[in-house]
């Protein structure tokens, strides 16, 4: 019998119950008991869902009050020493201080979990780190499930991935020196599981899907040689990419099962098949844990039939990775278009899909013919739907030529033309797009959405906000103005709502970190722009001022990256469709007299594949679609782009290849380190390194900004430098925004004066 399990279930709850319970606890409105009660209910509900869907195991240990890596640090007893907490008596309040900081200590660092939009708390390890054990929450949860007589399969992030993702503040400290102690702690944990009669434990090692240096490969061998003999069967779980290049190594380990991601890397199956030792279980991840489409069940069943014959009971069926990355249930979606809804499967629906696959394999397809037929019908409907395939878009995509990705002239020529036509001063000042989203602005948007105010009223109020933003910028003396984005709730949603091919859920929440959830829109069909999206607003903003008004758009890669993307065509094709829609918008803005247009790509780097060998392909199409979106304009029109969360020294050639006339980037927190990269690489176009950090309300001094700018001048010629904050200002208030921008403008003016004097004295030198 093929068995079924999941690697993890979303913990937030179908209605974000965990978020609200956490936040009430943080505000002091509820106590620890109340929060624990909500958490317990959620766990039990999720286990019940797994059991009622007929899964062979319930997964325990995927719950976390904030993050699974933080939970693991708390279980191991490896807390950052700077907090001074005793691991074994850690309270929930202290746990949250680790995650969110307290008056004395900043929070633990947070970073992206592989290539997902989930963020984990980075373990802080050092020579003083011991793994003497911490809280027992993990075991309590297991006992909770055992008390219900459930078939429990606990899950933990494995030791090598844990260590690999950790960091240290001690220079020269080698994290791998902690491996023996760490393995000993895992062995002790496994021993506790054995005593509870646990048959299988799942250890997640997604690090196995990265390009690893030899010492990390050795670490795998050492860790699992030890853990494989602890008396509990170890299911070593890999996901997010192929682990086939490590198959020989893994096959030699005394583990009892291996999970592989066949959605992201179907080609790896044959490799594993060839090396899998006789008793080892193979768990195949065949349901997409990263996306929301109903699976092609019949195709999956067919693809597994021989494998089932070969492996028999040693075949397990699973989603590709934890379901953490998809929303909880479709049940809560009442407004979603009925057809689109019938094409989707969220976490709960995916549980049933697993069950159908297993039954088809175990009992034969006739046993589940009805369910298979329903899946076929949904798939057929999706394939043939007029909402998915739009001939207008198909025609346009078919007509794309390479020259559409090129500006009319090269940067050097454009630059001369733009200087003549835009007449900007040296070191021009600008902002990244959004201005403070005041309560009044939010209320206006909400009132309009609820239907409490009419379209005309709404338009007037938004226009009033734009006017305020313009007047303030004029008073500050900024050179290139923005309209302020008051009408936008979110930079992807705003455009998605106006494009065909996009759908939005009411409750499709996915945890991003802690209590923060996002609701990614769904791209289900060909992307078509029925009419201009920003032209009226931008034209109005320009009409208020003599200064240049910058149009503000979200780029194709970011639109793609922050959405659930259709899986029936390559992502690059969907990105191309988005690019064509944005290209039309750029043209329309130009026709409306807008001479500077910014196409934001903050998610450009996030799209990079996990494996370096896949980078070139991604970068090639990502650069191309950006250029297609940007290149319809005349040489006079200046195209900007903006990227945040920098760290892109390793992709600088691609950033340069995007050929934006100006790029504004986040640099302030890394103290211009990044600019060194741009300097060394000799980045050819204009750059606006962020001169202050908008994530903090602190107002930077004129001197501090000027110092940063002078540093920047050392690596980038002053004639190619712009002056701007490092990101949009929507999370800030007006008082600090105005104070900071006033200082920024003053710093730019002071430096302009200084440079002018230097230039004069140079030209005065005889000879
Ligand atoms: N134009 C957007 C803003 O200013 C850019 C946001 C971002 O980079 N994430 O808000
Ligand atoms: Zn940004």
PDB file of N, CA, C and O and ligand atoms in Angstrom, residues 432 491 562 598 600-602 642-645 664-666 694-695 725-728, ligand 2:
ATOM      1  N   UNK A 432      11.130  57.530  -4.420  1.00  0.00           N
ATOM      2  CA  UNK A 432      10.933  56.238  -5.066  1.00  0.00           C
ATOM      3  C   UNK A 432       9.488  55.998  -5.496  1.00  0.00           C
ATOM      4  O   UNK A 432       9.204  55.074  -6.247  1.00  0.00           O
ATOM      5  N   UNK A 491       1.492  47.432  -4.672  1.00  0.00           N
ATOM      6  CA  UNK A 491       2.035  47.731  -5.994  1.00  0.00           C
ATOM      7  C   UNK A 491       1.759  46.642  -7.040  1.00  0.00           C
ATOM      8  O   UNK A 491       1.892  46.902  -8.233  1.00  0.00           O
ATOM      9  N   UNK A 562       5.395  38.098  -7.252  1.00  0.00           N
ATOM     10  CA  UNK A 562       4.523  38.286  -6.091  1.00  0.00           C
ATOM     11  C   UNK A 562       3.099  37.817  -6.347  1.00  0.00           C
ATOM     12  O   UNK A 562       2.161  38.211  -5.659  1.00  0.00           O
ATOM     13  N   UNK A 598       9.202  55.369 -14.228  1.00  0.00           N
ATOM     14  CA  UNK A 598       9.909  54.378 -13.411  1.00  0.00           C
ATOM     15  C   UNK A 598       9.170  53.037 -13.458  1.00  0.00           C
ATOM     16  O   UNK A 598       7.963  52.981 -13.285  1.00  0.00           O
ATOM     17  N   UNK A 600       9.275  49.696 -11.489  1.00  0.00           N
ATOM     18  CA  UNK A 600       9.851  49.089 -10.288  1.00  0.00           C
ATOM     19  C   UNK A 600      10.099  47.595 -10.463  1.00  0.00           C
ATOM     20  O   UNK A 600       9.213  46.872 -10.920  1.00  0.00           O
ATOM     21  N   UNK A 601      11.269  47.136 -10.069  1.00  0.00           N
ATOM     22  CA  UNK A 601      11.536  45.697 -10.055  1.00  0.00           C
ATOM     23  C   UNK A 601      12.179  45.256  -8.736  1.00  0.00           C
ATOM     24  O   UNK A 601      13.256  44.649  -8.718  1.00  0.00           O
ATOM     25  N   UNK A 602      11.517  45.526  -7.599  1.00  0.00           N
ATOM     26  CA  UNK A 602      12.132  45.143  -6.325  1.00  0.00           C
ATOM     27  C   UNK A 602      12.320  43.637  -6.183  1.00  0.00           C
ATOM     28  O   UNK A 602      13.163  43.193  -5.412  1.00  0.00           O
ATOM     29  N   UNK A 642      13.706  50.632 -10.088  1.00  0.00           N
ATOM     30  CA  UNK A 642      14.059  50.652  -8.669  1.00  0.00           C
ATOM     31  C   UNK A 642      14.130  49.230  -8.147  1.00  0.00           C
ATOM     32  O   UNK A 642      13.304  48.390  -8.477  1.00  0.00           O
ATOM     33  N   UNK A 643      15.156  48.966  -7.353  1.00  0.00           N
ATOM     34  CA  UNK A 643      15.284  47.653  -6.723  1.00  0.00           C
ATOM     35  C   UNK A 643      15.607  47.855  -5.249  1.00  0.00           C
ATOM     36  O   UNK A 643      16.370  48.750  -4.903  1.00  0.00           O
ATOM     37  N   UNK A 644      15.031  46.974  -4.389  1.00  0.00           N
ATOM     38  CA  UNK A 644      15.428  47.077  -2.991  1.00  0.00           C
ATOM     39  C   UNK A 644      16.040  45.749  -2.536  1.00  0.00           C
ATOM     40  O   UNK A 644      16.181  44.833  -3.325  1.00  0.00           O
ATOM     41  N   UNK A 645      16.355  45.648  -1.244  1.00  0.00           N
ATOM     42  CA  UNK A 645      17.002  44.445  -0.702  1.00  0.00           C
ATOM     43  C   UNK A 645      18.184  44.064  -1.581  1.00  0.00           C
ATOM     44  O   UNK A 645      18.319  42.931  -1.998  1.00  0.00           O
ATOM     45  N   UNK A 664      17.529  53.260  -9.207  1.00  0.00           N
ATOM     46  CA  UNK A 664      17.631  53.681  -7.806  1.00  0.00           C
ATOM     47  C   UNK A 664      17.619  52.419  -6.954  1.00  0.00           C
ATOM     48  O   UNK A 664      16.827  51.508  -7.192  1.00  0.00           O
ATOM     49  N   UNK A 665      18.546  52.369  -5.996  1.00  0.00           N
ATOM     50  CA  UNK A 665      18.723  51.127  -5.243  1.00  0.00           C
ATOM     51  C   UNK A 665      18.872  51.374  -3.751  1.00  0.00           C
ATOM     52  O   UNK A 665      19.230  52.457  -3.314  1.00  0.00           O
ATOM     53  N   UNK A 666      18.611  50.323  -3.005  1.00  0.00           N
ATOM     54  CA  UNK A 666      18.794  50.389  -1.559  1.00  0.00           C
ATOM     55  C   UNK A 666      20.275  50.184  -1.245  1.00  0.00           C
ATOM     56  O   UNK A 666      20.862  49.202  -1.666  1.00  0.00           O
ATOM     57  N   UNK A 694      14.596  54.237   4.727  1.00  0.00           N
ATOM     58  CA  UNK A 694      13.201  54.627   4.999  1.00  0.00           C
ATOM     59  C   UNK A 694      12.522  53.694   5.997  1.00  0.00           C
ATOM     60  O   UNK A 694      11.397  53.930   6.418  1.00  0.00           O
ATOM     61  N   UNK A 695      13.195  52.572   6.341  1.00  0.00           N
ATOM     62  CA  UNK A 695      12.561  51.629   7.260  1.00  0.00           C
ATOM     63  C   UNK A 695      12.562  52.137   8.692  1.00  0.00           C
ATOM     64  O   UNK A 695      11.941  51.549   9.559  1.00  0.00           O
ATOM     65  N   UNK A 725      15.870  58.681  -1.432  1.00  0.00           N
ATOM     66  CA  UNK A 725      15.809  57.722  -0.320  1.00  0.00           C
ATOM     67  C   UNK A 725      15.943  56.303  -0.875  1.00  0.00           C
ATOM     68  O   UNK A 725      15.945  56.109  -2.094  1.00  0.00           O
ATOM     69  N   UNK A 726      16.023  55.296   0.013  1.00  0.00           N
ATOM     70  CA  UNK A 726      16.312  53.961  -0.527  1.00  0.00           C
ATOM     71  C   UNK A 726      15.079  53.137  -0.908  1.00  0.00           C
ATOM     72  O   UNK A 726      15.208  52.071  -1.466  1.00  0.00           O
ATOM     73  N   UNK A 727      13.877  53.638  -0.592  1.00  0.00           N
ATOM     74  CA  UNK A 727      12.668  52.929  -1.028  1.00  0.00           C
ATOM     75  C   UNK A 727      11.484  53.890  -0.901  1.00  0.00           C
ATOM     76  O   UNK A 727      11.671  55.063  -0.569  1.00  0.00           O
ATOM     77  N   UNK A 728      10.284  53.380  -1.180  1.00  0.00           N
ATOM     78  CA  UNK A 728       9.074  54.189  -1.086  1.00  0.00           C
ATOM     79  C   UNK A 728       8.801  54.593   0.353  1.00  0.00           C
ATOM     80  O   UNK A 728       9.227  53.933   1.296  1.00  0.00           O
TER      81      UNK A 728
HETATM   82 ZN1  LIG B   2      12.155  49.547  -2.698  1.00  0.00          ZN
END
